[in-house]
Amino acid sequence: MTLFKSILPVDERGFYGHFGGAYIPEVLHGNIKRLREAFYSYAADPEFNAEFDRLMRDYVGRPSPLFRADNLSELYGTNIYLKREDLNHTGAHKINNAIGSALLARRMGKHRIIAETGAGQHGVATATVCALLGLECVVYMGALDVERQQPNVQRMKMLGARVEPVYSGNRTLKDATNEAIRDWCNNPDSFYIIGSTVGPHPYPEMVAHFQSVISREMREQLLRHTGNELPDCVIACVGGGSNAAGAFYHFINEPSVRLIAAEAAGKGVDTDMTAATIHAGREGIIHGSRTLVMQTADGQIVEPYSISAGLDYPGIGPLHAWLHESGRTEVIAVTDSEALSAAMTITRREGIIPALESAHALAVLDRVKFAPDATVVVNVSGRGDKDLHTYLNSNCQ
Ligand SMILES: *Cc1c(COP(=O)(O)O)cnc(C)c1O
């Protein structure tokens, strides 16, 4: 049998340099081992991949367009292309991974799916795919997020998922993830769909693989637009790192392509209201992997803050910790107000209302100057409908 071979620099224990691995409770060892075996065999299975490709095309609406943003290009004096993940079914890149993972769950004979969610995008994507494939779905969500993301809670309920509010910690994403892992320990027959490139091996690798469709399409589309598959720069926002992993994937081994990750500075990296894990974190273990974590001197996890619920996470995927440490990516911390201003710029100049998360990537254009003949791709990870309330309350008009 052929096994899937990663193009990422990951070893068989799931380490990118010294980041990654699988730090899990004993009860999950069997589960993680079976998941690893299933992923590495199905990811190389033509039938599995044909089904994934069919759903990407006919259900999600892929390929998502690569749009030359003429007005932004003129404003910034360079050539800006937007990868439109906001146009996917359910409105963000999360659906790519939800479909890949749910197909894998079905092949493994699983009937019950567990997920965690922050802003609700991953919860909605998972509930959507579960409705499609006839799987039971339980979504853990911090009680604070349940309050501030009501439209997504209602969508999940309409899709037939059970939404479980989590009241521990600061009642956001980290706490929801803890609870989802606890459920999995109690129900090892269930399948856990993680929403980002985080968690124990093989999750970071698996999620990056399902999201890599983004950069695979970019290469084909750039060739058509510019005559060259390679851009000069790709920019993406990083929460746990899945849209950035997908946007960077097929360029990681192309040294001429500059990769810029935008993390959420919140009120500023030097304040205690930030989610800029790469700037403010230290090495530690969170949710099953060794990575950079925002923590106190004695190792207590610091509650993160960002205006964007999807970037409000105290860790970062091990792939990104390594890409940063090895110098392959540049990481720029973008504040709430810089993101709001960038969201307004693209809305008024291109008629595209981006997710607040994606606005962090767009804000890099205000910070970095590119050559007039450069090709710059910004990954627009999602649409902004869920954020209208925040935009309108921050005098963004
Ligand atoms: C969830 C989300 C993110 C952040 O998650 P990553 O795993 O870092 O991509 C970014 N953008 C949107 C639209 C999201 O829904």
PDB file of C-alpha atoms in Angstrom, residues 112-391:
ATOM      1  CA  ARG A 112     -20.160  10.740  16.150  1.00  0.00           C
ATOM      2  CA  ILE A 113     -18.109  13.896  15.536  1.00  0.00           C
ATOM      3  CA  ILE A 114     -16.722  16.249  18.192  1.00  0.00           C
ATOM      4  CA  ALA A 115     -15.462  19.756  17.373  1.00  0.00           C
ATOM      5  CA  GLU A 116     -14.447  22.928  19.204  1.00  0.00           C
ATOM      6  CA  THR A 117     -15.100  26.391  17.875  1.00  0.00           C
ATOM      7  CA  GLY A 118     -14.167  30.008  18.628  1.00  0.00           C
ATOM      8  CA  ALA A 119     -15.936  32.455  16.340  1.00  0.00           C
ATOM      9  CA  GLY A 120     -18.133  29.583  15.209  1.00  0.00           C
ATOM     10  CA  GLN A 121     -16.743  29.204  11.680  1.00  0.00           C
ATOM     11  CA  HIS A 122     -15.220  25.785  12.328  1.00  0.00           C
ATOM     12  CA  GLY A 123     -18.354  24.724  14.219  1.00  0.00           C
ATOM     13  CA  VAL A 124     -20.559  25.764  11.314  1.00  0.00           C
ATOM     14  CA  ALA A 125     -18.297  24.038   8.774  1.00  0.00           C
ATOM     15  CA  THR A 126     -18.289  20.830  10.816  1.00  0.00           C
ATOM     16  CA  ALA A 127     -22.059  20.912  11.451  1.00  0.00           C
ATOM     17  CA  THR A 128     -22.554  21.450   7.703  1.00  0.00           C
ATOM     18  CA  VAL A 129     -20.468  18.455   6.693  1.00  0.00           C
ATOM     19  CA  CYS A 130     -22.106  16.287   9.370  1.00  0.00           C
ATOM     20  CA  ALA A 131     -25.525  17.155   7.938  1.00  0.00           C
ATOM     21  CA  LEU A 132     -24.249  16.240   4.478  1.00  0.00           C
ATOM     22  CA  LEU A 133     -22.743  12.921   5.543  1.00  0.00           C
ATOM     23  CA  GLY A 134     -25.362  11.955   8.146  1.00  0.00           C
ATOM     24  CA  LEU A 135     -23.038  12.129  11.174  1.00  0.00           C
ATOM     25  CA  GLU A 136     -23.934  13.111  14.737  1.00  0.00           C
ATOM     26  CA  CYS A 137     -22.236  16.391  15.718  1.00  0.00           C
ATOM     27  CA  VAL A 138     -21.367  17.943  19.100  1.00  0.00           C
ATOM     28  CA  VAL A 139     -19.660  21.361  19.126  1.00  0.00           C
ATOM     29  CA  TYR A 140     -17.967  22.813  22.232  1.00  0.00           C
ATOM     30  CA  MET A 141     -17.953  26.587  22.375  1.00  0.00           C
ATOM     31  CA  GLY A 142     -16.900  28.992  25.136  1.00  0.00           C
ATOM     32  CA  ALA A 143     -19.946  30.540  26.810  1.00  0.00           C
ATOM     33  CA  LEU A 144     -18.643  34.038  26.014  1.00  0.00           C
ATOM     34  CA  ASP A 145     -18.294  33.117  22.332  1.00  0.00           C
ATOM     35  CA  VAL A 146     -21.814  31.616  22.387  1.00  0.00           C
ATOM     36  CA  GLU A 147     -23.026  35.038  23.477  1.00  0.00           C
ATOM     37  CA  ARG A 148     -21.053  37.122  20.980  1.00  0.00           C
ATOM     38  CA  GLN A 149     -21.477  34.826  17.951  1.00  0.00           C
ATOM     39  CA  GLN A 150     -25.225  34.122  18.066  1.00  0.00           C
ATOM     40  CA  PRO A 151     -25.814  33.874  14.291  1.00  0.00           C
ATOM     41  CA  ASN A 152     -23.270  31.043  14.030  1.00  0.00           C
ATOM     42  CA  VAL A 153     -24.777  29.284  17.078  1.00  0.00           C
ATOM     43  CA  GLN A 154     -28.162  29.416  15.383  1.00  0.00           C
ATOM     44  CA  ARG A 155     -26.732  28.092  12.114  1.00  0.00           C
ATOM     45  CA  MET A 156     -25.160  25.112  13.909  1.00  0.00           C
ATOM     46  CA  LYS A 157     -28.456  24.340  15.668  1.00  0.00           C
ATOM     47  CA  MET A 158     -30.414  24.552  12.445  1.00  0.00           C
ATOM     48  CA  LEU A 159     -27.909  22.140  10.874  1.00  0.00           C
ATOM     49  CA  GLY A 160     -28.708  19.642  13.629  1.00  0.00           C
ATOM     50  CA  ALA A 161     -25.587  19.980  15.786  1.00  0.00           C
ATOM     51  CA  ARG A 162     -25.643  20.098  19.582  1.00  0.00           C
ATOM     52  CA  VAL A 163     -23.834  23.210  20.833  1.00  0.00           C
ATOM     53  CA  GLU A 164     -22.313  22.783  24.325  1.00  0.00           C
ATOM     54  CA  PRO A 165     -21.409  26.073  26.042  1.00  0.00           C
ATOM     55  CA  VAL A 166     -18.212  25.875  28.133  1.00  0.00           C
ATOM     56  CA  TYR A 167     -18.085  27.898  31.365  1.00  0.00           C
ATOM     57  CA  SER A 168     -14.460  27.339  32.476  1.00  0.00           C
ATOM     58  CA  GLY A 169     -11.480  29.723  32.057  1.00  0.00           C
ATOM     59  CA  ASN A 170     -12.256  32.907  30.155  1.00  0.00           C
ATOM     60  CA  ARG A 171     -14.993  30.943  28.348  1.00  0.00           C
ATOM     61  CA  THR A 172     -13.437  31.123  24.864  1.00  0.00           C
ATOM     62  CA  LEU A 173     -11.598  28.888  22.374  1.00  0.00           C
ATOM     63  CA  LYS A 174      -8.906  27.421  24.644  1.00  0.00           C
ATOM     64  CA  ASP A 175     -11.572  26.302  27.125  1.00  0.00           C
ATOM     65  CA  ALA A 176     -13.753  24.839  24.370  1.00  0.00           C
ATOM     66  CA  THR A 177     -10.738  22.850  23.105  1.00  0.00           C
ATOM     67  CA  ASN A 178     -10.057  21.471  26.606  1.00  0.00           C
ATOM     68  CA  GLU A 179     -13.658  20.322  26.821  1.00  0.00           C
ATOM     69  CA  ALA A 180     -13.649  18.731  23.352  1.00  0.00           C
ATOM     70  CA  ILE A 181     -10.512  16.753  24.270  1.00  0.00           C
ATOM     71  CA  ARG A 182     -12.196  15.678  27.538  1.00  0.00           C
ATOM     72  CA  ASP A 183     -15.221  14.429  25.572  1.00  0.00           C
ATOM     73  CA  TRP A 184     -12.900  12.485  23.258  1.00  0.00           C
ATOM     74  CA  CYS A 185     -11.188  10.822  26.236  1.00  0.00           C
ATOM     75  CA  ASN A 186     -14.618   9.748  27.524  1.00  0.00           C
ATOM     76  CA  ASN A 187     -15.857   8.697  24.080  1.00  0.00           C
ATOM     77  CA  PRO A 188     -12.899   7.232  22.224  1.00  0.00           C
ATOM     78  CA  ASP A 189     -15.236   5.870  19.533  1.00  0.00           C
ATOM     79  CA  SER A 190     -15.964   9.420  18.429  1.00  0.00           C
ATOM     80  CA  PHE A 191     -13.885  11.316  15.881  1.00  0.00           C
ATOM     81  CA  TYR A 192     -12.440  14.703  16.878  1.00  0.00           C
ATOM     82  CA  ILE A 193     -12.248  17.271  14.055  1.00  0.00           C
ATOM     83  CA  ILE A 194      -9.799  20.009  15.098  1.00  0.00           C
ATOM     84  CA  GLY A 195     -10.313  23.382  13.420  1.00  0.00           C
ATOM     85  CA  SER A 196      -6.690  24.396  12.924  1.00  0.00           C
ATOM     86  CA  THR A 197      -3.116  23.146  12.487  1.00  0.00           C
ATOM     87  CA  VAL A 198      -2.829  22.538  16.215  1.00  0.00           C
ATOM     88  CA  GLY A 199      -3.145  19.532  18.538  1.00  0.00           C
ATOM     89  CA  PRO A 200      -1.151  16.299  18.703  1.00  0.00           C
ATOM     90  CA  HIS A 201       0.441  14.718  15.605  1.00  0.00           C
ATOM     91  CA  PRO A 202      -1.012  13.920  13.052  1.00  0.00           C
ATOM     92  CA  TYR A 203      -3.485  16.833  13.338  1.00  0.00           C
ATOM     93  CA  PRO A 204      -1.181  19.726  12.317  1.00  0.00           C
ATOM     94  CA  GLU A 205       0.056  17.700   9.357  1.00  0.00           C
ATOM     95  CA  MET A 206      -3.415  16.476   8.375  1.00  0.00           C
ATOM     96  CA  VAL A 207      -5.122  19.869   8.577  1.00  0.00           C
ATOM     97  CA  ALA A 208      -2.288  21.501   6.586  1.00  0.00           C
ATOM     98  CA  HIS A 209      -2.699  18.791   3.960  1.00  0.00           C
ATOM     99  CA  PHE A 210      -6.456  19.352   3.531  1.00  0.00           C
ATOM    100  CA  GLN A 211      -5.904  23.133   3.405  1.00  0.00           C
ATOM    101  CA  SER A 212      -3.025  22.859   0.917  1.00  0.00           C
ATOM    102  CA  VAL A 213      -5.614  22.977  -1.884  1.00  0.00           C
ATOM    103  CA  ILE A 214      -5.407  26.774  -1.434  1.00  0.00           C
ATOM    104  CA  SER A 215      -1.803  27.140  -2.600  1.00  0.00           C
ATOM    105  CA  ARG A 216      -2.157  24.367  -5.176  1.00  0.00           C
ATOM    106  CA  GLU A 217      -4.847  26.480  -6.857  1.00  0.00           C
ATOM    107  CA  MET A 218      -2.861  29.685  -6.404  1.00  0.00           C
ATOM    108  CA  ARG A 219       0.020  28.295  -8.466  1.00  0.00           C
ATOM    109  CA  GLU A 220      -2.245  27.368 -11.379  1.00  0.00           C
ATOM    110  CA  GLN A 221      -4.113  30.667 -11.181  1.00  0.00           C
ATOM    111  CA  LEU A 222      -0.963  32.784 -10.967  1.00  0.00           C
ATOM    112  CA  LEU A 223       0.406  31.050 -14.035  1.00  0.00           C
ATOM    113  CA  ARG A 224      -2.730  32.100 -15.940  1.00  0.00           C
ATOM    114  CA  HIS A 225      -2.724  35.672 -14.582  1.00  0.00           C
ATOM    115  CA  THR A 226       0.986  36.486 -14.704  1.00  0.00           C
ATOM    116  CA  GLY A 227       2.705  33.730 -16.658  1.00  0.00           C
ATOM    117  CA  ASN A 228       4.581  32.688 -13.505  1.00  0.00           C
ATOM    118  CA  GLU A 229       3.402  30.145 -10.910  1.00  0.00           C
ATOM    119  CA  LEU A 230       5.425  31.824  -8.200  1.00  0.00           C
ATOM    120  CA  PRO A 231       4.448  35.142  -6.617  1.00  0.00           C
ATOM    121  CA  ASP A 232       6.951  37.370  -4.845  1.00  0.00           C
ATOM    122  CA  CYS A 233       5.044  37.232  -1.589  1.00  0.00           C
ATOM    123  CA  VAL A 234       2.138  35.436   0.107  1.00  0.00           C
ATOM    124  CA  ILE A 235       0.451  36.987   3.150  1.00  0.00           C
ATOM    125  CA  ALA A 236      -1.951  35.209   5.532  1.00  0.00           C
ATOM    126  CA  CYS A 237      -3.241  35.686   9.070  1.00  0.00           C
ATOM    127  CA  VAL A 238      -2.376  33.158  11.766  1.00  0.00           C
ATOM    128  CA  GLY A 239      -4.571  32.049  14.636  1.00  0.00           C
ATOM    129  CA  GLY A 240      -3.743  28.366  15.003  1.00  0.00           C
ATOM    130  CA  GLY A 241      -2.352  28.555  11.482  1.00  0.00           C
ATOM    131  CA  SER A 242      -4.573  26.572   9.111  1.00  0.00           C
ATOM    132  CA  ASN A 243      -5.342  29.145   6.416  1.00  0.00           C
ATOM    133  CA  ALA A 244      -1.701  30.277   6.472  1.00  0.00           C
ATOM    134  CA  ALA A 245      -0.512  26.654   6.248  1.00  0.00           C
ATOM    135  CA  GLY A 246      -2.779  26.145   3.227  1.00  0.00           C
ATOM    136  CA  ALA A 247      -1.691  29.383   1.551  1.00  0.00           C
ATOM    137  CA  PHE A 248       2.034  28.778   2.189  1.00  0.00           C
ATOM    138  CA  TYR A 249       2.145  24.988   1.646  1.00  0.00           C
ATOM    139  CA  HIS A 250       3.219  24.719  -1.994  1.00  0.00           C
ATOM    140  CA  PHE A 251       5.596  27.681  -1.649  1.00  0.00           C
ATOM    141  CA  ILE A 252       7.456  26.590   1.485  1.00  0.00           C
ATOM    142  CA  ASN A 253      10.120  24.860  -0.599  1.00  0.00           C
ATOM    143  CA  GLU A 254      10.384  27.807  -3.037  1.00  0.00           C
ATOM    144  CA  PRO A 255      12.927  30.127  -1.413  1.00  0.00           C
ATOM    145  CA  SER A 256      12.195  33.007  -3.807  1.00  0.00           C
ATOM    146  CA  VAL A 257       8.674  33.361  -2.386  1.00  0.00           C
ATOM    147  CA  ARG A 258       8.514  35.581   0.675  1.00  0.00           C
ATOM    148  CA  LEU A 259       6.001  34.322   3.269  1.00  0.00           C
ATOM    149  CA  ILE A 260       4.466  36.771   5.748  1.00  0.00           C
ATOM    150  CA  ALA A 261       2.246  35.695   8.645  1.00  0.00           C
ATOM    151  CA  ALA A 262       0.089  38.268  10.438  1.00  0.00           C
ATOM    152  CA  GLU A 263      -0.708  37.534  14.058  1.00  0.00           C
ATOM    153  CA  ALA A 264      -3.138  39.430  16.267  1.00  0.00           C
ATOM    154  CA  ALA A 265      -1.445  42.031  18.455  1.00  0.00           C
ATOM    155  CA  GLY A 266      -4.749  43.034  20.056  1.00  0.00           C
ATOM    156  CA  LYS A 267      -4.074  46.337  21.853  1.00  0.00           C
ATOM    157  CA  GLY A 268      -0.313  45.856  21.251  1.00  0.00           C
ATOM    158  CA  VAL A 269       2.318  43.141  21.813  1.00  0.00           C
ATOM    159  CA  ASP A 270       3.675  44.981  24.868  1.00  0.00           C
ATOM    160  CA  THR A 271       0.303  45.129  26.586  1.00  0.00           C
ATOM    161  CA  ASP A 272      -1.433  42.298  28.421  1.00  0.00           C
ATOM    162  CA  MET A 273      -4.234  42.383  25.862  1.00  0.00           C
ATOM    163  CA  THR A 274      -2.688  40.508  22.951  1.00  0.00           C
ATOM    164  CA  ALA A 275      -2.855  37.210  21.093  1.00  0.00           C
ATOM    165  CA  ALA A 276       0.527  37.622  19.347  1.00  0.00           C
ATOM    166  CA  THR A 277       1.867  34.206  20.317  1.00  0.00           C
ATOM    167  CA  ILE A 278       5.062  34.340  18.257  1.00  0.00           C
ATOM    168  CA  HIS A 279       6.033  37.740  19.649  1.00  0.00           C
ATOM    169  CA  ALA A 280       4.882  37.142  23.234  1.00  0.00           C
ATOM    170  CA  GLY A 281       5.000  33.333  23.670  1.00  0.00           C
ATOM    171  CA  ARG A 282       7.602  30.913  25.017  1.00  0.00           C
ATOM    172  CA  GLU A 283       8.080  27.233  24.341  1.00  0.00           C
ATOM    173  CA  GLY A 284       5.611  25.027  26.158  1.00  0.00           C
ATOM    174  CA  ILE A 285       2.922  22.421  25.633  1.00  0.00           C
ATOM    175  CA  ILE A 286      -0.680  23.175  24.791  1.00  0.00           C
ATOM    176  CA  HIS A 287      -3.429  20.871  23.536  1.00  0.00           C
ATOM    177  CA  GLY A 288      -1.076  17.997  22.805  1.00  0.00           C
ATOM    178  CA  SER A 289       1.859  19.655  21.070  1.00  0.00           C
ATOM    179  CA  ARG A 290       5.095  21.439  21.942  1.00  0.00           C
ATOM    180  CA  THR A 291       4.967  24.923  20.517  1.00  0.00           C
ATOM    181  CA  LEU A 292       5.032  28.602  21.434  1.00  0.00           C
ATOM    182  CA  VAL A 293       2.517  29.392  24.158  1.00  0.00           C
ATOM    183  CA  MET A 294       1.592  32.626  25.912  1.00  0.00           C
ATOM    184  CA  GLN A 295       2.355  31.833  29.537  1.00  0.00           C
ATOM    185  CA  THR A 296       3.396  33.338  32.850  1.00  0.00           C
ATOM    186  CA  ALA A 297       6.874  32.799  34.344  1.00  0.00           C
ATOM    187  CA  ASP A 298       5.571  29.709  36.162  1.00  0.00           C
ATOM    188  CA  GLY A 299       3.886  28.218  33.089  1.00  0.00           C
ATOM    189  CA  GLN A 300       0.260  29.256  33.584  1.00  0.00           C
ATOM    190  CA  ILE A 301      -1.423  29.961  30.263  1.00  0.00           C
ATOM    191  CA  VAL A 302      -2.120  33.666  29.780  1.00  0.00           C
ATOM    192  CA  GLU A 303      -5.600  34.491  28.514  1.00  0.00           C
ATOM    193  CA  PRO A 304      -5.240  35.875  24.986  1.00  0.00           C
ATOM    194  CA  TYR A 305      -7.070  38.895  23.648  1.00  0.00           C
ATOM    195  CA  SER A 306      -7.918  39.974  20.105  1.00  0.00           C
ATOM    196  CA  ILE A 307     -10.849  41.865  18.618  1.00  0.00           C
ATOM    197  CA  SER A 308     -11.135  38.836  16.344  1.00  0.00           C
ATOM    198  CA  ALA A 309     -12.563  35.701  17.980  1.00  0.00           C
ATOM    199  CA  GLY A 310     -10.831  33.484  15.385  1.00  0.00           C
ATOM    200  CA  LEU A 311      -7.328  34.712  16.317  1.00  0.00           C
ATOM    201  CA  ASP A 312      -7.908  34.739  20.071  1.00  0.00           C
ATOM    202  CA  TYR A 313      -5.792  31.654  20.925  1.00  0.00           C
ATOM    203  CA  PRO A 314      -2.764  31.440  23.284  1.00  0.00           C
ATOM    204  CA  GLY A 315      -0.855  28.900  21.136  1.00  0.00           C
ATOM    205  CA  ILE A 316       0.128  28.477  17.490  1.00  0.00           C
ATOM    206  CA  GLY A 317       0.556  25.441  15.269  1.00  0.00           C
ATOM    207  CA  PRO A 318       4.009  23.816  15.575  1.00  0.00           C
ATOM    208  CA  LEU A 319       4.597  24.214  11.826  1.00  0.00           C
ATOM    209  CA  HIS A 320       4.409  27.993  12.192  1.00  0.00           C
ATOM    210  CA  ALA A 321       6.591  28.044  15.307  1.00  0.00           C
ATOM    211  CA  TRP A 322       9.197  26.207  13.256  1.00  0.00           C
ATOM    212  CA  LEU A 323       8.744  28.279  10.053  1.00  0.00           C
ATOM    213  CA  HIS A 324       9.331  31.376  12.147  1.00  0.00           C
ATOM    214  CA  GLU A 325      12.300  30.002  14.092  1.00  0.00           C
ATOM    215  CA  SER A 326      14.020  28.787  10.935  1.00  0.00           C
ATOM    216  CA  GLY A 327      13.590  32.209   9.334  1.00  0.00           C
ATOM    217  CA  ARG A 328      11.319  30.950   6.553  1.00  0.00           C
ATOM    218  CA  THR A 329       8.421  33.223   7.516  1.00  0.00           C
ATOM    219  CA  GLU A 330       8.322  36.802   8.668  1.00  0.00           C
ATOM    220  CA  VAL A 331       5.762  37.437  11.365  1.00  0.00           C
ATOM    221  CA  ILE A 332       4.090  40.810  11.760  1.00  0.00           C
ATOM    222  CA  ALA A 333       1.874  41.621  14.746  1.00  0.00           C
ATOM    223  CA  VAL A 334      -1.172  43.639  13.675  1.00  0.00           C
ATOM    224  CA  THR A 335      -3.253  45.573  16.206  1.00  0.00           C
ATOM    225  CA  ASP A 336      -7.047  45.693  16.419  1.00  0.00           C
ATOM    226  CA  SER A 337      -7.134  49.208  15.045  1.00  0.00           C
ATOM    227  CA  GLU A 338      -4.798  48.433  12.136  1.00  0.00           C
ATOM    228  CA  ALA A 339      -7.031  45.478  11.212  1.00  0.00           C
ATOM    229  CA  LEU A 340     -10.196  47.593  11.405  1.00  0.00           C
ATOM    230  CA  SER A 341      -8.659  50.222   9.169  1.00  0.00           C
ATOM    231  CA  ALA A 342      -7.514  47.616   6.601  1.00  0.00           C
ATOM    232  CA  ALA A 343     -11.017  46.095   6.597  1.00  0.00           C
ATOM    233  CA  MET A 344     -12.448  49.505   5.762  1.00  0.00           C
ATOM    234  CA  THR A 345      -9.930  50.046   2.948  1.00  0.00           C
ATOM    235  CA  ILE A 346     -10.755  46.806   1.113  1.00  0.00           C
ATOM    236  CA  THR A 347     -14.491  47.224   1.734  1.00  0.00           C
ATOM    237  CA  ARG A 348     -14.641  50.715   0.235  1.00  0.00           C
ATOM    238  CA  ARG A 349     -12.124  50.150  -2.569  1.00  0.00           C
ATOM    239  CA  GLU A 350     -12.926  46.610  -3.688  1.00  0.00           C
ATOM    240  CA  GLY A 351     -16.459  46.018  -2.391  1.00  0.00           C
ATOM    241  CA  ILE A 352     -15.328  43.041  -0.306  1.00  0.00           C
ATOM    242  CA  ILE A 353     -16.164  42.899   3.422  1.00  0.00           C
ATOM    243  CA  PRO A 354     -13.487  40.605   4.891  1.00  0.00           C
ATOM    244  CA  ALA A 355     -13.559  38.595   8.115  1.00  0.00           C
ATOM    245  CA  LEU A 356     -11.779  40.433  10.927  1.00  0.00           C
ATOM    246  CA  GLU A 357      -9.182  37.656  10.901  1.00  0.00           C
ATOM    247  CA  SER A 358      -8.433  38.229   7.203  1.00  0.00           C
ATOM    248  CA  ALA A 359      -8.250  41.986   7.842  1.00  0.00           C
ATOM    249  CA  HIS A 360      -5.089  41.302   9.875  1.00  0.00           C
ATOM    250  CA  ALA A 361      -3.441  39.881   6.742  1.00  0.00           C
ATOM    251  CA  LEU A 362      -4.605  42.837   4.649  1.00  0.00           C
ATOM    252  CA  ALA A 363      -3.143  45.271   7.201  1.00  0.00           C
ATOM    253  CA  VAL A 364       0.342  44.016   6.296  1.00  0.00           C
ATOM    254  CA  LEU A 365      -0.032  46.050   3.077  1.00  0.00           C
ATOM    255  CA  ASP A 366       0.067  49.207   5.231  1.00  0.00           C
ATOM    256  CA  ARG A 367       3.285  48.051   6.906  1.00  0.00           C
ATOM    257  CA  VAL A 368       5.414  46.541   4.145  1.00  0.00           C
ATOM    258  CA  LYS A 369       6.341  48.323   0.908  1.00  0.00           C
ATOM    259  CA  PHE A 370       6.507  46.118  -2.195  1.00  0.00           C
ATOM    260  CA  ALA A 371       8.217  46.832  -5.543  1.00  0.00           C
ATOM    261  CA  PRO A 372       5.984  48.160  -8.365  1.00  0.00           C
ATOM    262  CA  ASP A 373       6.500  44.970 -10.387  1.00  0.00           C
ATOM    263  CA  ALA A 374       6.034  42.552  -7.458  1.00  0.00           C
ATOM    264  CA  THR A 375       3.191  40.022  -7.310  1.00  0.00           C
ATOM    265  CA  VAL A 376       1.659  39.861  -3.834  1.00  0.00           C
ATOM    266  CA  VAL A 377      -1.071  37.398  -2.862  1.00  0.00           C
ATOM    267  CA  VAL A 378      -3.205  38.011   0.233  1.00  0.00           C
ATOM    268  CA  ASN A 379      -5.288  35.105   1.481  1.00  0.00           C
ATOM    269  CA  VAL A 380      -8.792  36.378   2.297  1.00  0.00           C
ATOM    270  CA  SER A 381      -9.597  33.543   4.693  1.00  0.00           C
ATOM    271  CA  GLY A 382     -13.258  34.420   5.240  1.00  0.00           C
ATOM    272  CA  ARG A 383     -16.107  36.863   4.770  1.00  0.00           C
ATOM    273  CA  GLY A 384     -17.105  39.509   7.253  1.00  0.00           C
ATOM    274  CA  ASP A 385     -20.830  38.941   7.808  1.00  0.00           C
ATOM    275  CA  LYS A 386     -20.172  37.535  11.277  1.00  0.00           C
ATOM    276  CA  ASP A 387     -18.202  40.682  12.165  1.00  0.00           C
ATOM    277  CA  LEU A 388     -20.609  43.399  11.034  1.00  0.00           C
ATOM    278  CA  HIS A 389     -21.605  44.066  14.625  1.00  0.00           C
ATOM    279  CA  THR A 390     -17.956  44.703  15.588  1.00  0.00           C
ATOM    280  CA  TYR A 391     -17.272  46.821  12.494  1.00  0.00           C
TER     281      TYR A 391
END
